Every structure is written in C-alpha cells, then in structure tokens.
Amino acid sequence: MFFHIVLERNMQLHPRYFGRNLRDNLVAKLMKDVEGTCSGRHGFVVAVTGIENVGKGLIRDGTGFVTFPVKYQCVVFRPFKGEILEAVVTMVNKMGFFAEAGPVQIFVSNHLIPDDMEFQSGDMPNYTTSDGSVKIQKDSEVRLKIIGTRVDATEIFCIGTIKDDFLGVINDPVAI
Amino acid sequence: MSGEEEENAAELKIGDEFLKAKCLMNCEVSLILDHKYEQLQQSSDDPMNQVSQVFEKSLQYVKRFSRYKNPDAARQVREILARYQLAEFELCVLGNLCPETVEEAIAMVPSIKVDIFFFSFV
C-alpha cells in the first residue's frame, strides 16, 4: 500500500557544496541518497515530494563535513501481511508463480493456488483450470493476499496466496 | 521486532505510524509520480536516467492499476468513502479494489466487519 509520510534523515555535506546553493545541493543529495531505497520499517521510498524542515547544521569534529537533520515528505510503498492487492505475473513455473506489485516481488507457491488449476509447461508456461476458463500466465493481472513478508538489506520480498475467496485472475477493470 | 510479527492488515494491525499516516490510492500516486516526472523532464534532458528502478516500477504499476483515470473521479471516490468511519488504510484498499458486493468488501477488508452496521443503512 502506498503511504505519504514524513521521514527524517541526517545528511552530511562536504564543504565544497556550501554557498548560495547549499539548500539545493542538500535536497539533491537527499533525493539521490534516499529515493529507491528500502527499509524494513517504512518499505520502499518511491519519491521525495517535499522538504518539511532543514535543521541547523552541526560541524563534525575533525572533518569539515556538516550534518544537517532534514525532515522530508515522501511516498513509500509498504506491503503488509494480510493485505490484499493486485499484481502482474512476471514468471510462471511448476513451483508457483512470481508477481510484481510496484517495486515489490511476491511469490505464490503452487500449494496456495486453487487445486483445480494445473501447471501447463510450454512456450508460455501457465496455470489453467480443467475447463480452460481461467488462465494465469506471464503478464496476467491477479489479485492476491500477502501472507508473509521478508526484509532483506535492500528489498522486501513477499509470499502470497490466491486460494481465498475473491482472489485470482482479474477481468479487465472498467475505467471511470 | 515483535511488533512486526503481530502485524496483520486484515485486523488493521499495521503499526501506529501507518495507521495515522496518509494512505494513497493508486490513482492518487499516479498523479504525484506523473507530476514529479514532469518536473524532472523540465530540469534535465534525460529524466529516465535520473529516476530509480523503484520509481519506474511504481509508476508503471499505478498507471496500470488506477481504477479512475480522471483526477476528479478519484477525489469524489475519496470524498464518498470518507463519509463512513473507515481507517485510511481501509478506505484505500476499497478504492483500489472496487469490490462489487458486501461479501467481497468484507473479504478484501475484514476489519470493516465491525462497521457493517453502517453499511446496512446505505
């Protein structure tokens, strides 16, 4: 789920950036440092939307670097266990399928795919019901429930299921 | 760490920080990211080089799964859903998934079961 939250970070700036453009340099460095990163607590930082506050800089002992505490607003993506969301299938194999929801990858094991769907190998490996009415293959859109998350150093990985009610392949949504 | 083990969106156990935070529906994120991308286009020749993979993937995702292409529609949806005593998280899940029946809505957002009293009068 996407959230708009305020985060804080201590930014260290080299003296070469001091001067008229100090704040611009600070903001540019912040965006470069923080956008695209991931933490277990806040999830993926997708984009910084604004700077709320830049505190007074503190000169570090022994070096000329200055540390500024910066409060900024950003859009984050944080998947939660128990959350239901829509994702795009990226790979299908006999163990299950991988799907992507934004920056996060979700694996759905074949044990958590309804029993009436069977794996079909071939050029376009897929899971299909016995009557062929429902098919899950690469680029299919599915609605799944996250049942577990694992946090790595740089990303969050999820396990999902489509075995519950109202989960599975999505038919084309009507755009309003 | 123990907080994360109890985490369960179905019971709205997502931590105080996120319960009180502003939650965004896919269409709203799409507007924000589009705006940011335009800003980047104005300030440099090659915006694609400047954005992270996370940004790109998120932008593709919200564009594909935006239910409401029109920003006014998105605003109206939020306005309507805000009339019920829903948490931000519940509101956004409903806005994103658009359940067609009450059963589906309860399956998508089990934590609203306590609010079924309100829904039955709609």
PDB file of C-alpha atoms in Angstrom:
ATOM      1  CA  MET A   1       0.000   0.000   0.000  1.00  0.00           C
ATOM      2  CA  PHE A   2       1.276   3.479  -0.784  1.00  0.00           C
ATOM      3  CA  PHE A   3       1.604   5.992   2.027  1.00  0.00           C
ATOM      4  CA  HIS A   4       2.613   9.643   2.197  1.00  0.00           C
ATOM      5  CA  ILE A   5       4.753  10.054   5.284  1.00  0.00           C
ATOM      6  CA  VAL A   6       7.333  12.338   6.860  1.00  0.00           C
ATOM      7  CA  LEU A   7      10.767  10.874   7.440  1.00  0.00           C
ATOM      8  CA  GLU A   8      13.884  12.316   8.970  1.00  0.00           C
ATOM      9  CA  ARG A   9      17.486  11.858   7.954  1.00  0.00           C
ATOM     10  CA  ASN A  10      20.851  13.292   8.916  1.00  0.00           C
ATOM     11  CA  MET A  11      22.577  14.477   5.775  1.00  0.00           C
ATOM     12  CA  GLN A  12      26.298  15.035   5.679  1.00  0.00           C
ATOM     13  CA  LEU A  13      27.520  17.695   3.289  1.00  0.00           C
ATOM     14  CA  HIS A  14      31.068  18.328   2.094  1.00  0.00           C
ATOM     15  CA  PRO A  15      32.239  21.982   2.352  1.00  0.00           C
ATOM     16  CA  ARG A  16      32.548  22.192  -1.443  1.00  0.00           C
ATOM     17  CA  TYR A  17      28.748  22.458  -1.571  1.00  0.00           C
ATOM     18  CA  PHE A  18      28.487  25.373   0.845  1.00  0.00           C
ATOM     19  CA  GLY A  19      27.486  28.693  -0.588  1.00  0.00           C
ATOM     20  CA  ARG A  20      24.439  30.053  -2.298  1.00  0.00           C
ATOM     21  CA  ASN A  21      23.177  26.688  -3.456  1.00  0.00           C
ATOM     22  CA  LEU A  22      23.625  24.921  -0.135  1.00  0.00           C
ATOM     23  CA  ARG A  23      19.960  24.038   0.253  1.00  0.00           C
ATOM     24  CA  ASP A  24      19.561  22.925  -3.349  1.00  0.00           C
ATOM     25  CA  ASN A  25      22.635  20.733  -3.037  1.00  0.00           C
ATOM     26  CA  LEU A  26      21.292  19.275   0.198  1.00  0.00           C
ATOM     27  CA  VAL A  27      17.941  18.474  -1.382  1.00  0.00           C
ATOM     28  CA  ALA A  28      19.563  16.957  -4.470  1.00  0.00           C
ATOM     29  CA  LYS A  29      21.812  14.794  -2.308  1.00  0.00           C
ATOM     30  CA  LEU A  30      18.848  13.721  -0.202  1.00  0.00           C
ATOM     31  CA  MET A  31      16.905  12.604  -3.252  1.00  0.00           C
ATOM     32  CA  LYS A  32      19.877  10.743  -4.645  1.00  0.00           C
ATOM     33  CA  ASP A  33      20.527   9.014  -1.319  1.00  0.00           C
ATOM     34  CA  VAL A  34      17.034   8.093  -0.377  1.00  0.00           C
ATOM     35  CA  GLU A  35      14.872   7.532  -3.455  1.00  0.00           C
ATOM     36  CA  GLY A  36      14.779   3.906  -4.469  1.00  0.00           C
ATOM     37  CA  THR A  37      15.997   2.620  -1.113  1.00  0.00           C
ATOM     38  CA  CYS A  38      14.109   0.254   1.111  1.00  0.00           C
ATOM     39  CA  SER A  39      13.855  -0.301   4.831  1.00  0.00           C
ATOM     40  CA  GLY A  40      12.003  -2.904   6.830  1.00  0.00           C
ATOM     41  CA  ARG A  41      10.121  -0.276   8.761  1.00  0.00           C
ATOM     42  CA  HIS A  42       8.942   2.079   6.024  1.00  0.00           C
ATOM     43  CA  GLY A  43       9.171  -0.043   2.910  1.00  0.00           C
ATOM     44  CA  PHE A  44      10.375   1.324  -0.426  1.00  0.00           C
ATOM     45  CA  VAL A  45      10.882   5.079  -0.739  1.00  0.00           C
ATOM     46  CA  VAL A  46       9.392   5.758  -4.151  1.00  0.00           C
ATOM     47  CA  ALA A  47       9.714   9.530  -4.394  1.00  0.00           C
ATOM     48  CA  VAL A  48      10.516  12.526  -2.209  1.00  0.00           C
ATOM     49  CA  THR A  49       7.678  15.031  -2.589  1.00  0.00           C
ATOM     50  CA  GLY A  50       8.875  17.904  -0.440  1.00  0.00           C
ATOM     51  CA  ILE A  51      11.153  19.161   2.296  1.00  0.00           C
ATOM     52  CA  GLU A  52       9.410  19.971   5.535  1.00  0.00           C
ATOM     53  CA  ASN A  53      12.319  21.314   7.539  1.00  0.00           C
ATOM     54  CA  VAL A  54      16.098  21.592   7.451  1.00  0.00           C
ATOM     55  CA  GLY A  55      17.650  21.946  10.898  1.00  0.00           C
ATOM     56  CA  LYS A  56      20.798  23.811  11.865  1.00  0.00           C
ATOM     57  CA  GLY A  57      23.990  22.227  10.586  1.00  0.00           C
ATOM     58  CA  LEU A  58      26.486  20.767  13.018  1.00  0.00           C
ATOM     59  CA  ILE A  59      30.160  20.729  12.073  1.00  0.00           C
ATOM     60  CA  ARG A  60      31.710  17.325  12.662  1.00  0.00           C
ATOM     61  CA  ASP A  61      34.830  17.275  14.851  1.00  0.00           C
ATOM     62  CA  GLY A  62      37.970  16.572  12.912  1.00  0.00           C
ATOM     63  CA  THR A  63      36.486  16.921   9.427  1.00  0.00           C
ATOM     64  CA  GLY A  64      34.898  19.832   7.628  1.00  0.00           C
ATOM     65  CA  PHE A  65      31.679  17.930   6.945  1.00  0.00           C
ATOM     66  CA  VAL A  66      28.464  19.391   8.316  1.00  0.00           C
ATOM     67  CA  THR A  67      25.487  17.296   9.390  1.00  0.00           C
ATOM     68  CA  PHE A  68      22.002  18.666   8.716  1.00  0.00           C
ATOM     69  CA  PRO A  69      18.906  16.984  10.135  1.00  0.00           C
ATOM     70  CA  VAL A  70      16.369  17.030   7.294  1.00  0.00           C
ATOM     71  CA  LYS A  71      12.635  16.282   7.603  1.00  0.00           C
ATOM     72  CA  TYR A  72      11.086  15.386   4.269  1.00  0.00           C
ATOM     73  CA  GLN A  73       7.797  14.127   2.871  1.00  0.00           C
ATOM     74  CA  CYS A  74       7.810  11.119   0.619  1.00  0.00           C
ATOM     75  CA  VAL A  75       5.694   8.444  -0.992  1.00  0.00           C
ATOM     76  CA  VAL A  76       6.550   4.977   0.297  1.00  0.00           C
ATOM     77  CA  PHE A  77       5.317   1.531  -0.643  1.00  0.00           C
ATOM     78  CA  ARG A  78       4.982  -0.826   2.298  1.00  0.00           C
ATOM     79  CA  PRO A  79       3.405  -4.234   1.866  1.00  0.00           C
ATOM     80  CA  PHE A  80       1.642  -5.685   4.917  1.00  0.00           C
ATOM     81  CA  LYS A  81       0.903  -9.247   5.869  1.00  0.00           C
ATOM     82  CA  GLY A  82      -2.816  -9.813   5.367  1.00  0.00           C
ATOM     83  CA  GLU A  83      -3.081  -7.076   2.747  1.00  0.00           C
ATOM     84  CA  ILE A  84      -4.920  -7.822  -0.492  1.00  0.00           C
ATOM     85  CA  LEU A  85      -3.654  -6.178  -3.634  1.00  0.00           C
ATOM     86  CA  GLU A  86      -3.392  -6.544  -7.396  1.00  0.00           C
ATOM     87  CA  ALA A  87      -0.183  -7.605  -9.137  1.00  0.00           C
ATOM     88  CA  VAL A  88       1.232  -8.523 -12.535  1.00  0.00           C
ATOM     89  CA  VAL A  89       2.533 -12.047 -13.115  1.00  0.00           C
ATOM     90  CA  THR A  90       6.174 -11.993 -14.210  1.00  0.00           C
ATOM     91  CA  MET A  91       7.167 -15.644 -14.236  1.00  0.00           C
ATOM     92  CA  VAL A  92       5.398 -18.990 -14.020  1.00  0.00           C
ATOM     93  CA  ASN A  93       6.957 -22.332 -13.175  1.00  0.00           C
ATOM     94  CA  LYS A  94       5.912 -25.593 -11.620  1.00  0.00           C
ATOM     95  CA  MET A  95       6.701 -24.361  -8.117  1.00  0.00           C
ATOM     96  CA  GLY A  96       4.267 -21.474  -8.470  1.00  0.00           C
ATOM     97  CA  PHE A  97       4.418 -18.005  -9.975  1.00  0.00           C
ATOM     98  CA  PHE A  98       6.134 -14.692  -9.306  1.00  0.00           C
ATOM     99  CA  ALA A  99       4.215 -11.439  -9.463  1.00  0.00           C
ATOM    100  CA  GLU A 100       5.178  -7.810  -9.075  1.00  0.00           C
ATOM    101  CA  ALA A 101       3.224  -5.073  -7.338  1.00  0.00           C
ATOM    102  CA  GLY A 102       5.172  -1.886  -7.886  1.00  0.00           C
ATOM    103  CA  PRO A 103       8.676  -2.352  -6.526  1.00  0.00           C
ATOM    104  CA  VAL A 104       7.879  -5.482  -4.541  1.00  0.00           C
ATOM    105  CA  GLN A 105       8.082  -9.078  -5.711  1.00  0.00           C
ATOM    106  CA  ILE A 106       5.574 -11.636  -4.498  1.00  0.00           C
ATOM    107  CA  PHE A 107       5.829 -15.378  -4.821  1.00  0.00           C
ATOM    108  CA  VAL A 108       2.713 -17.557  -4.854  1.00  0.00           C
ATOM    109  CA  SER A 109       3.538 -21.199  -4.307  1.00  0.00           C
ATOM    110  CA  ASN A 110       1.578 -23.877  -6.156  1.00  0.00           C
ATOM    111  CA  HIS A 111       0.285 -25.038  -2.758  1.00  0.00           C
ATOM    112  CA  LEU A 112      -1.518 -21.701  -2.469  1.00  0.00           C
ATOM    113  CA  ILE A 113      -3.031 -21.864  -5.941  1.00  0.00           C
ATOM    114  CA  PRO A 114      -6.524 -23.423  -6.085  1.00  0.00           C
ATOM    115  CA  ASP A 115      -6.445 -27.192  -6.581  1.00  0.00           C
ATOM    116  CA  ASP A 116      -8.463 -27.056  -9.783  1.00  0.00           C
ATOM    117  CA  MET A 117      -5.645 -25.146 -11.517  1.00  0.00           C
ATOM    118  CA  GLU A 118      -2.865 -27.184 -13.061  1.00  0.00           C
ATOM    119  CA  PHE A 119       0.553 -26.208 -14.336  1.00  0.00           C
ATOM    120  CA  GLN A 120       0.994 -26.428 -18.110  1.00  0.00           C
ATOM    121  CA  SER A 121       4.560 -26.179 -19.368  1.00  0.00           C
ATOM    122  CA  GLY A 122       5.494 -24.951 -22.824  1.00  0.00           C
ATOM    123  CA  ASP A 123       6.397 -21.712 -24.584  1.00  0.00           C
ATOM    124  CA  MET A 124       4.097 -19.791 -22.263  1.00  0.00           C
ATOM    125  CA  PRO A 125       4.006 -21.790 -19.028  1.00  0.00           C
ATOM    126  CA  ASN A 126       0.723 -21.191 -17.231  1.00  0.00           C
ATOM    127  CA  TYR A 127      -1.744 -22.417 -14.643  1.00  0.00           C
ATOM    128  CA  THR A 128      -5.147 -23.301 -16.097  1.00  0.00           C
ATOM    129  CA  THR A 129      -8.397 -24.660 -14.741  1.00  0.00           C
ATOM    130  CA  SER A 130      -9.528 -28.028 -16.084  1.00  0.00           C
ATOM    131  CA  ASP A 131     -12.164 -26.408 -18.328  1.00  0.00           C
ATOM    132  CA  GLY A 132      -9.668 -23.833 -19.601  1.00  0.00           C
ATOM    133  CA  SER A 133     -11.811 -20.908 -18.460  1.00  0.00           C
ATOM    134  CA  VAL A 134      -9.190 -19.307 -16.212  1.00  0.00           C
ATOM    135  CA  LYS A 135      -5.533 -18.999 -17.087  1.00  0.00           C
ATOM    136  CA  ILE A 136      -2.600 -17.467 -15.213  1.00  0.00           C
ATOM    137  CA  GLN A 137       0.447 -16.705 -17.322  1.00  0.00           C
ATOM    138  CA  LYS A 138       3.114 -14.024 -17.728  1.00  0.00           C
ATOM    139  CA  ASP A 139       1.540 -10.543 -17.789  1.00  0.00           C
ATOM    140  CA  SER A 140      -1.775 -11.748 -16.312  1.00  0.00           C
ATOM    141  CA  GLU A 141      -3.231  -9.490 -13.636  1.00  0.00           C
ATOM    142  CA  VAL A 142      -4.060 -11.235 -10.385  1.00  0.00           C
ATOM    143  CA  ARG A 143      -5.496 -10.229  -7.057  1.00  0.00           C
ATOM    144  CA  LEU A 144      -3.614 -11.883  -4.216  1.00  0.00           C
ATOM    145  CA  LYS A 145      -3.280 -11.772  -0.457  1.00  0.00           C
ATOM    146  CA  ILE A 146       0.116 -11.288   1.151  1.00  0.00           C
ATOM    147  CA  ILE A 147       0.661 -13.889   3.836  1.00  0.00           C
ATOM    148  CA  GLY A 148       4.236 -13.124   4.763  1.00  0.00           C
ATOM    149  CA  THR A 149       6.979 -10.574   4.211  1.00  0.00           C
ATOM    150  CA  ARG A 150      10.731 -10.897   4.453  1.00  0.00           C
ATOM    151  CA  VAL A 151      13.015  -7.918   4.679  1.00  0.00           C
ATOM    152  CA  ASP A 152      16.417  -8.048   3.035  1.00  0.00           C
ATOM    153  CA  ALA A 153      19.137  -5.379   3.197  1.00  0.00           C
ATOM    154  CA  THR A 154      17.817  -3.692   0.088  1.00  0.00           C
ATOM    155  CA  GLU A 155      14.376  -5.052  -0.604  1.00  0.00           C
ATOM    156  CA  ILE A 156      11.215  -6.588   0.727  1.00  0.00           C
ATOM    157  CA  PHE A 157      10.060  -9.918  -0.596  1.00  0.00           C
ATOM    158  CA  CYS A 158       6.577 -11.316  -0.083  1.00  0.00           C
ATOM    159  CA  ILE A 159       4.754 -14.620  -0.148  1.00  0.00           C
ATOM    160  CA  GLY A 160       1.162 -14.610  -1.303  1.00  0.00           C
ATOM    161  CA  THR A 161      -1.886 -16.767  -1.865  1.00  0.00           C
ATOM    162  CA  ILE A 162      -4.773 -16.809  -4.327  1.00  0.00           C
ATOM    163  CA  LYS A 163      -6.595 -19.629  -2.618  1.00  0.00           C
ATOM    164  CA  ASP A 164      -9.098 -17.489  -0.702  1.00  0.00           C
ATOM    165  CA  ASP A 165     -12.461 -16.107  -1.860  1.00  0.00           C
ATOM    166  CA  PHE A 166     -12.426 -13.321  -4.431  1.00  0.00           C
ATOM    167  CA  LEU A 167      -8.735 -13.823  -5.218  1.00  0.00           C
ATOM    168  CA  GLY A 168      -7.199 -14.848  -8.533  1.00  0.00           C
ATOM    169  CA  VAL A 169      -7.184 -13.559 -12.073  1.00  0.00           C
ATOM    170  CA  ILE A 170      -8.761 -10.142 -12.593  1.00  0.00           C
ATOM    171  CA  ASN A 171     -11.018  -9.387 -15.516  1.00  0.00           C
ATOM    172  CA  ASP A 172     -10.488  -6.049 -17.243  1.00  0.00           C
ATOM    173  CA  PRO A 173     -11.468  -3.296 -14.808  1.00  0.00           C
ATOM    174  CA  VAL A 174     -13.789  -0.608 -16.147  1.00  0.00           C
ATOM    175  CA  ALA A 175     -12.022   2.757 -16.078  1.00  0.00           C
ATOM    176  CA  ILE A 176     -14.155   5.566 -14.700  1.00  0.00           C
TER     177      ILE A 176
ATOM    178  CA  MET B   1      10.772  -6.910  16.081  1.00  0.00           C
ATOM    179  CA  SER B   2       7.854  -8.382  17.996  1.00  0.00           C
ATOM    180  CA  GLY B   3       5.643  -5.609  16.595  1.00  0.00           C
ATOM    181  CA  GLU B   4       6.259  -6.892  13.107  1.00  0.00           C
ATOM    182  CA  GLU B   5       5.318 -10.434  13.989  1.00  0.00           C
ATOM    183  CA  GLU B   6       1.875  -9.348  15.162  1.00  0.00           C
ATOM    184  CA  GLU B   7       1.394  -7.311  12.008  1.00  0.00           C
ATOM    185  CA  ASN B   8      -1.815  -8.159  10.180  1.00  0.00           C
ATOM    186  CA  ALA B   9      -3.556  -5.840   7.744  1.00  0.00           C
ATOM    187  CA  ALA B  10      -6.733  -7.942   7.965  1.00  0.00           C
ATOM    188  CA  GLU B  11      -7.141  -6.808  11.568  1.00  0.00           C
ATOM    189  CA  LEU B  12      -5.781  -3.345  10.815  1.00  0.00           C
ATOM    190  CA  LYS B  13      -2.668  -4.107  12.872  1.00  0.00           C
ATOM    191  CA  ILE B  14      -0.259  -2.090  10.766  1.00  0.00           C
ATOM    192  CA  GLY B  15       1.511  -0.079  13.424  1.00  0.00           C
ATOM    193  CA  ASP B  16       0.607   3.357  14.785  1.00  0.00           C
ATOM    194  CA  GLU B  17       2.846   5.138  12.337  1.00  0.00           C
ATOM    195  CA  PHE B  18       0.948   3.803   9.325  1.00  0.00           C
ATOM    196  CA  LEU B  19      -2.494   3.886  10.940  1.00  0.00           C
ATOM    197  CA  LYS B  20      -2.156   7.631  11.379  1.00  0.00           C
ATOM    198  CA  ALA B  21      -0.361   8.220   8.075  1.00  0.00           C
ATOM    199  CA  LYS B  22      -1.970   9.422   4.893  1.00  0.00           C
ATOM    200  CA  CYS B  23      -2.724   6.444   2.713  1.00  0.00           C
ATOM    201  CA  LEU B  24      -2.796   6.868  -1.064  1.00  0.00           C
ATOM    202  CA  MET B  25      -4.891   5.101  -3.684  1.00  0.00           C
ATOM    203  CA  ASN B  26      -3.130   4.033  -6.877  1.00  0.00           C
ATOM    204  CA  CYS B  27      -4.730   6.840  -8.908  1.00  0.00           C
ATOM    205  CA  GLU B  28      -3.515   9.452  -6.416  1.00  0.00           C
ATOM    206  CA  VAL B  29       0.026   8.039  -6.517  1.00  0.00           C
ATOM    207  CA  SER B  30      -0.168   8.154 -10.306  1.00  0.00           C
ATOM    208  CA  LEU B  31      -0.855  11.912 -10.185  1.00  0.00           C
ATOM    209  CA  ILE B  32       2.031  12.538  -7.773  1.00  0.00           C
ATOM    210  CA  LEU B  33       4.545  10.482  -9.727  1.00  0.00           C
ATOM    211  CA  ASP B  34       3.439  11.995 -13.058  1.00  0.00           C
ATOM    212  CA  HIS B  35       3.941  15.475 -11.615  1.00  0.00           C
ATOM    213  CA  LYS B  36       7.392  14.551 -10.349  1.00  0.00           C
ATOM    214  CA  TYR B  37       8.341  13.034 -13.696  1.00  0.00           C
ATOM    215  CA  GLU B  38       7.262  16.237 -15.476  1.00  0.00           C
ATOM    216  CA  GLN B  39       9.381  18.303 -13.076  1.00  0.00           C
ATOM    217  CA  LEU B  40      12.364  16.112 -13.902  1.00  0.00           C
ATOM    218  CA  GLN B  41      11.692  16.466 -17.623  1.00  0.00           C
ATOM    219  CA  GLN B  42      11.759  20.244 -17.289  1.00  0.00           C
ATOM    220  CA  SER B  43      15.028  20.344 -15.394  1.00  0.00           C
ATOM    221  CA  SER B  44      17.012  17.877 -17.483  1.00  0.00           C
ATOM    222  CA  ASP B  45      17.115  16.294 -20.918  1.00  0.00           C
ATOM    223  CA  ASP B  46      17.023  12.703 -19.855  1.00  0.00           C
ATOM    224  CA  PRO B  47      14.682  12.140 -16.928  1.00  0.00           C
ATOM    225  CA  MET B  48      14.720   8.358 -17.371  1.00  0.00           C
ATOM    226  CA  ASN B  49      18.333   8.268 -16.225  1.00  0.00           C
ATOM    227  CA  GLN B  50      17.574  10.137 -13.054  1.00  0.00           C
ATOM    228  CA  VAL B  51      14.769   8.026 -11.683  1.00  0.00           C
ATOM    229  CA  SER B  52      15.358   4.875  -9.707  1.00  0.00           C
ATOM    230  CA  GLN B  53      14.039   1.496 -10.722  1.00  0.00           C
ATOM    231  CA  VAL B  54      11.679   1.675  -7.761  1.00  0.00           C
ATOM    232  CA  PHE B  55      10.158   4.870  -9.172  1.00  0.00           C
ATOM    233  CA  GLU B  56       9.783   3.415 -12.661  1.00  0.00           C
ATOM    234  CA  LYS B  57       8.207   0.195 -11.462  1.00  0.00           C
ATOM    235  CA  SER B  58       5.859   2.071  -9.148  1.00  0.00           C
ATOM    236  CA  LEU B  59       4.827   4.453 -11.925  1.00  0.00           C
ATOM    237  CA  GLN B  60       4.094   1.582 -14.324  1.00  0.00           C
ATOM    238  CA  TYR B  61       2.178  -0.238 -11.606  1.00  0.00           C
ATOM    239  CA  VAL B  62      -0.073   2.650 -10.561  1.00  0.00           C
ATOM    240  CA  LYS B  63      -0.785   3.560 -14.166  1.00  0.00           C
ATOM    241  CA  ARG B  64      -1.841   0.004 -14.896  1.00  0.00           C
ATOM    242  CA  PHE B  65      -3.953  -0.444 -11.765  1.00  0.00           C
ATOM    243  CA  SER B  66      -5.543   3.005 -11.485  1.00  0.00           C
ATOM    244  CA  ARG B  67      -9.281   2.482 -11.397  1.00  0.00           C
ATOM    245  CA  TYR B  68     -10.057   6.128 -12.037  1.00  0.00           C
ATOM    246  CA  LYS B  69      -8.319   7.829 -14.928  1.00  0.00           C
ATOM    247  CA  ASN B  70      -9.880  11.183 -14.054  1.00  0.00           C
ATOM    248  CA  PRO B  71      -8.485  13.062 -11.002  1.00  0.00           C
ATOM    249  CA  ASP B  72     -11.956  14.431 -10.245  1.00  0.00           C
ATOM    250  CA  ALA B  73     -13.343  10.913 -10.054  1.00  0.00           C
ATOM    251  CA  ALA B  74     -10.568   9.966  -7.636  1.00  0.00           C
ATOM    252  CA  ARG B  75     -11.394  12.930  -5.448  1.00  0.00           C
ATOM    253  CA  GLN B  76     -15.089  12.069  -5.454  1.00  0.00           C
ATOM    254  CA  VAL B  77     -14.395   8.475  -4.514  1.00  0.00           C
ATOM    255  CA  ARG B  78     -12.313   9.588  -1.568  1.00  0.00           C
ATOM    256  CA  GLU B  79     -14.992  12.060  -0.533  1.00  0.00           C
ATOM    257  CA  ILE B  80     -17.714   9.420  -0.617  1.00  0.00           C
ATOM    258  CA  LEU B  81     -15.700   6.789   1.227  1.00  0.00           C
ATOM    259  CA  ALA B  82     -14.610   9.335   3.820  1.00  0.00           C
ATOM    260  CA  ARG B  83     -18.227   9.674   4.973  1.00  0.00           C
ATOM    261  CA  TYR B  84     -18.019   6.273   6.645  1.00  0.00           C
ATOM    262  CA  GLN B  85     -15.952   5.671   9.746  1.00  0.00           C
ATOM    263  CA  LEU B  86     -13.154   3.953   7.860  1.00  0.00           C
ATOM    264  CA  ALA B  87      -9.455   3.981   8.589  1.00  0.00           C
ATOM    265  CA  GLU B  88      -7.319   5.487   5.809  1.00  0.00           C
ATOM    266  CA  PHE B  89      -5.908   2.062   5.012  1.00  0.00           C
ATOM    267  CA  GLU B  90      -9.401   0.514   4.670  1.00  0.00           C
ATOM    268  CA  LEU B  91     -10.552   3.413   2.509  1.00  0.00           C
ATOM    269  CA  CYS B  92      -7.671   2.958   0.085  1.00  0.00           C
ATOM    270  CA  VAL B  93      -7.996  -0.808  -0.199  1.00  0.00           C
ATOM    271  CA  LEU B  94     -11.689  -0.362  -1.079  1.00  0.00           C
ATOM    272  CA  GLY B  95     -10.876   2.428  -3.537  1.00  0.00           C
ATOM    273  CA  ASN B  96      -8.180   0.326  -5.183  1.00  0.00           C
ATOM    274  CA  LEU B  97     -10.039  -2.966  -5.440  1.00  0.00           C
ATOM    275  CA  CYS B  98     -13.641  -1.756  -6.012  1.00  0.00           C
ATOM    276  CA  PRO B  99     -15.495  -4.739  -4.543  1.00  0.00           C
ATOM    277  CA  GLU B 100     -18.931  -5.221  -6.104  1.00  0.00           C
ATOM    278  CA  THR B 101     -20.742  -6.900  -3.235  1.00  0.00           C
ATOM    279  CA  VAL B 102     -20.767  -6.696   0.527  1.00  0.00           C
ATOM    280  CA  GLU B 103     -19.274 -10.200   0.781  1.00  0.00           C
ATOM    281  CA  GLU B 104     -16.409  -9.197  -1.462  1.00  0.00           C
ATOM    282  CA  ALA B 105     -15.820  -5.986   0.510  1.00  0.00           C
ATOM    283  CA  ILE B 106     -15.611  -7.916   3.779  1.00  0.00           C
ATOM    284  CA  ALA B 107     -13.220 -10.423   2.183  1.00  0.00           C
ATOM    285  CA  MET B 108     -10.970  -7.584   0.942  1.00  0.00           C
ATOM    286  CA  VAL B 109     -11.041  -5.592   4.169  1.00  0.00           C
ATOM    287  CA  PRO B 110     -12.005  -7.960   7.003  1.00  0.00           C
ATOM    288  CA  SER B 111     -11.512  -5.207   9.561  1.00  0.00           C
ATOM    289  CA  ILE B 112     -14.646  -3.400   8.334  1.00  0.00           C
ATOM    290  CA  LYS B 113     -16.873  -6.186   9.610  1.00  0.00           C
ATOM    291  CA  VAL B 114     -17.369  -4.169  12.767  1.00  0.00           C
ATOM    292  CA  ASP B 115     -18.681  -1.310  10.642  1.00  0.00           C
ATOM    293  CA  ILE B 116     -21.252  -3.464   8.811  1.00  0.00           C
ATOM    294  CA  PHE B 117     -23.881  -1.707  10.910  1.00  0.00           C
ATOM    295  CA  PHE B 118     -23.241   1.479   8.928  1.00  0.00           C
ATOM    296  CA  PHE B 119     -23.227  -0.275   5.554  1.00  0.00           C
ATOM    297  CA  SER B 120     -26.595  -1.891   6.130  1.00  0.00           C
ATOM    298  CA  PHE B 121     -28.215   1.523   6.209  1.00  0.00           C
ATOM    299  CA  VAL B 122     -26.746   2.684   2.896  1.00  0.00           C
TER     300      VAL B 122
END
